[in-house]
Structure formats: C-alpha cells, structure tokens
PDB file of C-alpha atoms in Angstrom:
ATOM      1  CA  MET A  73    -122.048 -16.692 -84.930  1.00 39.00           C
ATOM      2  CA  LYS A  74    -125.386 -17.294 -83.214  1.00 42.00           C
ATOM      3  CA  THR A  75    -126.312 -20.539 -81.545  1.00 46.00           C
ATOM      4  CA  GLU A  76    -129.669 -22.180 -82.157  1.00 56.00           C
ATOM      5  CA  LEU A  77    -130.902 -20.803 -78.832  1.00 55.00           C
ATOM      6  CA  SER A  78    -129.829 -17.244 -79.500  1.00 55.00           C
ATOM      7  CA  LEU A  79    -132.853 -15.049 -78.985  1.00 62.00           C
ATOM      8  CA  GLU A  80    -133.626 -11.650 -80.374  1.00 69.00           C
ATOM      9  CA  ILE A  81    -134.740 -10.243 -77.038  1.00 71.00           C
ATOM     10  CA  PRO A  82    -135.859  -6.614 -77.169  1.00 70.00           C
ATOM     11  CA  HIS A  83    -133.789  -4.281 -74.999  1.00 70.00           C
ATOM     12  CA  ASP A  84    -136.858  -3.228 -73.002  1.00 74.00           C
ATOM     13  CA  LEU A  85    -137.251  -6.844 -71.836  1.00 75.00           C
ATOM     14  CA  LEU A  86    -133.560  -7.383 -71.099  1.00 81.00           C
ATOM     15  CA  ALA A  87    -132.989  -4.112 -69.246  1.00 81.00           C
ATOM     16  CA  PRO A  88    -135.011  -4.833 -66.053  1.00 86.00           C
ATOM     17  CA  ALA A  89    -133.555  -8.330 -65.677  1.00 87.00           C
ATOM     18  CA  LYS A  90    -130.024  -7.096 -66.377  1.00 88.00           C
ATOM     19  CA  GLU A  91    -130.511  -4.507 -63.640  1.00 88.00           C
ATOM     20  CA  VAL A  92    -131.445  -7.285 -61.200  1.00 88.00           C
ATOM     21  CA  ILE A  93    -128.323  -9.242 -62.172  1.00 88.00           C
ATOM     22  CA  ALA A  94    -126.165  -6.104 -61.821  1.00 88.00           C
ATOM     23  CA  ASN A  95    -127.500  -5.580 -58.292  1.00 87.00           C
ATOM     24  CA  LEU A  96    -126.647  -9.188 -57.421  1.00 89.00           C
ATOM     25  CA  GLN A  97    -123.126  -8.651 -58.791  1.00 89.00           C
ATOM     26  CA  LYS A  98    -122.506  -5.573 -56.639  1.00 86.00           C
ATOM     27  CA  ASP A  99    -120.006  -5.962 -53.833  1.00 82.00           C
ATOM     28  CA  GLN A 100    -118.616  -9.206 -55.267  1.00 85.00           C
ATOM     29  CA  ALA A 101    -114.838  -9.535 -55.076  1.00 86.00           C
ATOM     30  CA  ASN A 102    -114.635 -11.398 -58.391  1.00 88.00           C
ATOM     31  CA  PRO A 103    -115.348  -9.079 -61.342  1.00 85.00           C
ATOM     32  CA  ASN A 104    -116.473 -12.113 -63.382  1.00 89.00           C
ATOM     33  CA  TYR A 105    -119.095 -13.138 -60.821  1.00 92.00           C
ATOM     34  CA  ARG A 106    -122.402 -14.310 -62.287  1.00 95.00           C
ATOM     35  CA  PRO A 107    -125.253 -15.093 -59.893  1.00 96.00           C
ATOM     36  CA  ILE A 108    -126.839 -18.525 -60.124  1.00 97.00           C
ATOM     37  CA  ILE A 109    -130.534 -18.267 -60.978  1.00 98.00           C
ATOM     38  CA  TYR A 110    -132.920 -21.178 -60.431  1.00 98.00           C
ATOM     39  CA  ILE A 111    -135.385 -21.493 -63.316  1.00 97.00           C
ATOM     40  CA  CYS A 112    -138.853 -22.233 -61.964  1.00 95.00           C
ATOM     41  CA  ALA A 113    -140.879 -23.502 -64.921  1.00 89.00           C
ATOM     42  CA  PRO A 114    -143.449 -26.241 -65.635  1.00 86.00           C
ATOM     43  CA  TYR A 115    -141.916 -29.524 -64.477  1.00 78.00           C
ATOM     44  CA  THR A 116    -144.553 -32.098 -65.391  1.00 76.00           C
ATOM     45  CA  ALA A 117    -144.828 -30.894 -68.992  1.00 72.00           C
ATOM     46  CA  VAL A 118    -141.068 -31.314 -69.420  1.00 71.00           C
ATOM     47  CA  VAL A 119    -141.136 -34.787 -67.872  1.00 68.00           C
ATOM     48  CA  MET A 120    -143.969 -35.696 -70.248  1.00 73.00           C
ATOM     49  CA  ASN A 121    -141.671 -34.548 -73.087  1.00 74.00           C
ATOM     50  CA  ASN A 122    -143.841 -31.650 -74.265  1.00 82.00           C
ATOM     51  CA  ARG A 123    -141.489 -30.209 -76.908  1.00 87.00           C
ATOM     52  CA  LYS A 124    -143.151 -26.773 -76.914  1.00 88.00           C
ATOM     53  CA  VAL A 125    -142.697 -26.382 -73.155  1.00 88.00           C
ATOM     54  CA  ILE A 126    -139.151 -27.754 -73.289  1.00 89.00           C
ATOM     55  CA  ARG A 127    -138.279 -25.137 -75.914  1.00 91.00           C
ATOM     56  CA  GLN A 128    -139.802 -22.383 -73.752  1.00 91.00           C
ATOM     57  CA  VAL A 129    -137.773 -23.527 -70.743  1.00 92.00           C
ATOM     58  CA  GLU A 130    -134.605 -23.571 -72.861  1.00 93.00           C
ATOM     59  CA  ASN A 131    -135.413 -19.987 -73.878  1.00 94.00           C
ATOM     60  CA  TYR A 132    -135.854 -18.992 -70.223  1.00 95.00           C
ATOM     61  CA  CYS A 133    -132.372 -20.354 -69.543  1.00 96.00           C
ATOM     62  CA  ARG A 134    -130.976 -18.432 -72.494  1.00 95.00           C
ATOM     63  CA  PHE A 135    -132.659 -15.264 -71.221  1.00 96.00           C
ATOM     64  CA  VAL A 136    -130.986 -15.638 -67.809  1.00 97.00           C
ATOM     65  CA  TYR A 137    -127.641 -16.263 -69.494  1.00 95.00           C
ATOM     66  CA  GLU A 138    -128.008 -13.195 -71.742  1.00 93.00           C
ATOM     67  CA  CYS A 139    -128.854 -11.109 -68.669  1.00 94.00           C
ATOM     68  CA  GLY A 140    -125.581 -12.152 -67.021  1.00 95.00           C
ATOM     69  CA  GLY A 141    -126.749 -14.993 -64.783  1.00 97.00           C
ATOM     70  CA  ILE A 142    -126.021 -18.708 -64.625  1.00 98.00           C
ATOM     71  CA  PRO A 143    -129.275 -20.618 -65.161  1.00 98.00           C
ATOM     72  CA  ILE A 144    -129.937 -23.796 -63.182  1.00 97.00           C
ATOM     73  CA  CYS A 145    -132.841 -25.802 -64.559  1.00 95.00           C
ATOM     74  CA  PRO A 146    -133.311 -29.323 -63.161  1.00 92.00           C
ATOM     75  CA  GLN A 147    -136.256 -29.922 -65.516  1.00 88.00           C
ATOM     76  CA  LEU A 148    -133.885 -30.003 -68.474  1.00 90.00           C
ATOM     77  CA  TYR A 149    -131.089 -31.914 -66.765  1.00 91.00           C
ATOM     78  CA  LEU A 150    -132.578 -34.633 -64.568  1.00 92.00           C
ATOM     79  CA  PRO A 151    -134.792 -36.415 -67.133  1.00 89.00           C
ATOM     80  CA  ARG A 152    -131.640 -37.215 -69.096  1.00 90.00           C
ATOM     81  CA  PHE A 153    -130.561 -39.827 -66.552  1.00 94.00           C
ATOM     82  CA  LEU A 154    -133.425 -40.293 -64.083  1.00 93.00           C
ATOM     83  CA  ASN A 155    -136.744 -42.003 -64.756  1.00 91.00           C
ATOM     84  CA  LEU A 156    -139.052 -39.435 -63.204  1.00 86.00           C
ATOM     85  CA  ARG A 157    -142.003 -41.802 -63.569  1.00 87.00           C
ATOM     86  CA  ASN A 158    -140.277 -44.069 -61.042  1.00 93.00           C
ATOM     87  CA  TYR A 159    -141.295 -43.105 -57.497  1.00 94.00           C
ATOM     88  CA  ASN A 160    -137.807 -43.498 -55.955  1.00 97.00           C
ATOM     89  CA  GLU A 161    -136.064 -41.621 -58.738  1.00 94.00           C
ATOM     90  CA  LEU A 162    -138.679 -38.866 -58.641  1.00 90.00           C
ATOM     91  CA  ASN A 163    -138.037 -38.468 -54.900  1.00 93.00           C
ATOM     92  CA  ALA A 164    -134.302 -38.272 -55.602  1.00 96.00           C
ATOM     93  CA  ALA A 165    -135.002 -35.587 -58.218  1.00 92.00           C
ATOM     94  CA  VAL A 166    -137.101 -33.568 -55.760  1.00 91.00           C
ATOM     95  CA  PHE A 167    -134.263 -33.738 -53.220  1.00 95.00           C
ATOM     96  CA  MET A 168    -131.730 -32.598 -55.851  1.00 95.00           C
ATOM     97  CA  ASP A 169    -134.046 -29.746 -56.880  1.00 93.00           C
ATOM     98  CA  ILE A 170    -134.147 -28.440 -53.328  1.00 94.00           C
ATOM     99  CA  VAL A 171    -130.367 -28.716 -52.913  1.00 96.00           C
ATOM    100  CA  TRP A 172    -129.758 -26.794 -56.149  1.00 96.00           C
ATOM    101  CA  MET A 173    -132.386 -24.211 -55.291  1.00 96.00           C
ATOM    102  CA  ARG A 174    -130.630 -23.461 -51.991  1.00 96.00           C
ATOM    103  CA  LYS A 175    -127.402 -22.709 -53.853  1.00 96.00           C
ATOM    104  CA  CYS A 176    -129.044 -20.098 -56.090  1.00 97.00           C
ATOM    105  CA  SER A 177    -129.105 -16.345 -55.548  1.00 96.00           C
ATOM    106  CA  GLU A 178    -132.701 -16.076 -56.717  1.00 97.00           C
ATOM    107  CA  ILE A 179    -135.578 -18.069 -58.138  1.00 98.00           C
ATOM    108  CA  TRP A 180    -137.081 -16.767 -61.378  1.00 98.00           C
ATOM    109  CA  ALA A 181    -140.551 -18.112 -62.195  1.00 97.00           C
ATOM    110  CA  PHE A 182    -141.710 -17.904 -65.805  1.00 96.00           C
ATOM    111  CA  GLY A 183    -145.226 -18.074 -67.207  1.00 93.00           C
ATOM    112  CA  LYS A 184    -148.416 -19.312 -65.624  1.00 92.00           C
ATOM    113  CA  LEU A 185    -147.705 -20.981 -62.286  1.00 95.00           C
ATOM    114  CA  THR A 186    -148.341 -24.727 -62.259  1.00 92.00           C
ATOM    115  CA  GLY A 187    -148.749 -26.848 -59.140  1.00 93.00           C
ATOM    116  CA  ASP A 188    -145.100 -27.917 -59.423  1.00 89.00           C
ATOM    117  CA  MET A 189    -143.956 -24.323 -59.654  1.00 93.00           C
ATOM    118  CA  LYS A 190    -146.074 -23.215 -56.698  1.00 96.00           C
ATOM    119  CA  TRP A 191    -144.488 -26.000 -54.637  1.00 94.00           C
ATOM    120  CA  GLU A 192    -140.970 -24.846 -55.597  1.00 94.00           C
ATOM    121  CA  ILE A 193    -141.828 -21.221 -54.821  1.00 96.00           C
ATOM    122  CA  LYS A 194    -143.222 -22.190 -51.431  1.00 96.00           C
ATOM    123  CA  LYS A 195    -139.977 -24.067 -50.639  1.00 95.00           C
ATOM    124  CA  ALA A 196    -137.918 -21.028 -51.669  1.00 96.00           C
ATOM    125  CA  GLN A 197    -140.028 -18.622 -49.635  1.00 96.00           C
ATOM    126  CA  LYS A 198    -139.680 -20.799 -46.523  1.00 95.00           C
ATOM    127  CA  LYS A 199    -135.929 -20.150 -46.743  1.00 94.00           C
ATOM    128  CA  ASP A 200    -136.407 -16.454 -47.569  1.00 96.00           C
ATOM    129  CA  GLN A 201    -134.987 -16.840 -51.058  1.00 96.00           C
ATOM    130  CA  PRO A 202    -135.985 -14.036 -53.412  1.00 97.00           C
ATOM    131  CA  VAL A 203    -138.496 -15.047 -56.101  1.00 97.00           C
ATOM    132  CA  ARG A 204    -139.061 -12.974 -59.232  1.00 97.00           C
ATOM    133  CA  TYR A 205    -141.898 -13.478 -61.672  1.00 97.00           C
ATOM    134  CA  PHE A 206    -141.863 -13.164 -65.462  1.00 96.00           C
ATOM    135  CA  THR A 207    -144.437 -13.703 -68.175  1.00 95.00           C
ATOM    136  CA  GLU A 208    -143.910 -16.387 -70.836  1.00 92.00           C
ATOM    137  CA  SER A 209    -142.752 -13.549 -73.083  1.00 92.00           C
ATOM    138  CA  LEU A 210    -140.023 -12.621 -70.552  1.00 93.00           C
ATOM    139  CA  GLU A 211    -141.608  -9.463 -69.173  1.00 92.00           C
ATOM    140  CA  VAL A 212    -141.040  -8.733 -65.489  1.00 92.00           C
ATOM    141  CA  ILE A 213    -144.182  -8.994 -63.378  1.00 92.00           C
ATOM    142  CA  LYS A 214    -143.955  -6.366 -60.652  1.00 76.00           C
TER     143      LYS A 214
END
C-alpha cells in the first residue's frame, strides 16, 4: 500500500543517491544504520506557506528516505510550533537548524539555491560537512 508521498522515482535517479547512502553505511557496526541527511531547501517559501514548495520539500524528504537515509528538514517541522515571523523565535529556529545540521552525515541541497540555502551551505562548509547538490527533479549535480 502506497502512502500519499510515495513517488515513482526512476531507477536512474535513485541509483546515484543510493550509492552515496551505501558508501555512508559502509563500516557501520549496525546493519540497520541509516545516515541522517539534512535537507537544504527553500526556507522562506515554506515559512510563507507556499504549498507548491512545501510539497516539493516533502518529496525531497521522501527521496532521501527511499534512498536509505533519514531526512531531517527543519523547514517542515519548526513552523508547526514556532512563529518564524517573530524575531526571537526565528533566532531560536536558526540555532536549532545549526544544531541539527551538525548531527547529519551530509547536507543535500535541492533545486535553485536561495539566499537561505546558501547561508546553510556556508555554515556546513565551515565545519567541513559534505554538501551534495540535486536538481528539483532529483538529478545529482556533479
């Protein structure tokens, strides 16, 4: 039985990402290990409740899951209980983003890079975290 977010992702799109996940799983003691992947996607559009962008970001999470990773996506989680238009709560959200990002094996950026995404990528690169890039249609950008 398929969930609403089940995607029909062509094998040629899944294969490169699955290979990345398999490499992250190598040498792990736990055979059920799944690497945590931070989803870098448009933040402001999600906060502004752009349904099309929210759906895309949900699909990015599904893609990571189907490839064998655990997606972490603050854009989908934090607006449920924080008012990101409130300065103090936005600052708290930014802090939480950074904490979660540090706990992830890699950062996967999807689609055209926004200012928010560039900021997140810069933070990740400062800590030498691997960043991978994908198109909106889930193709790996080499």
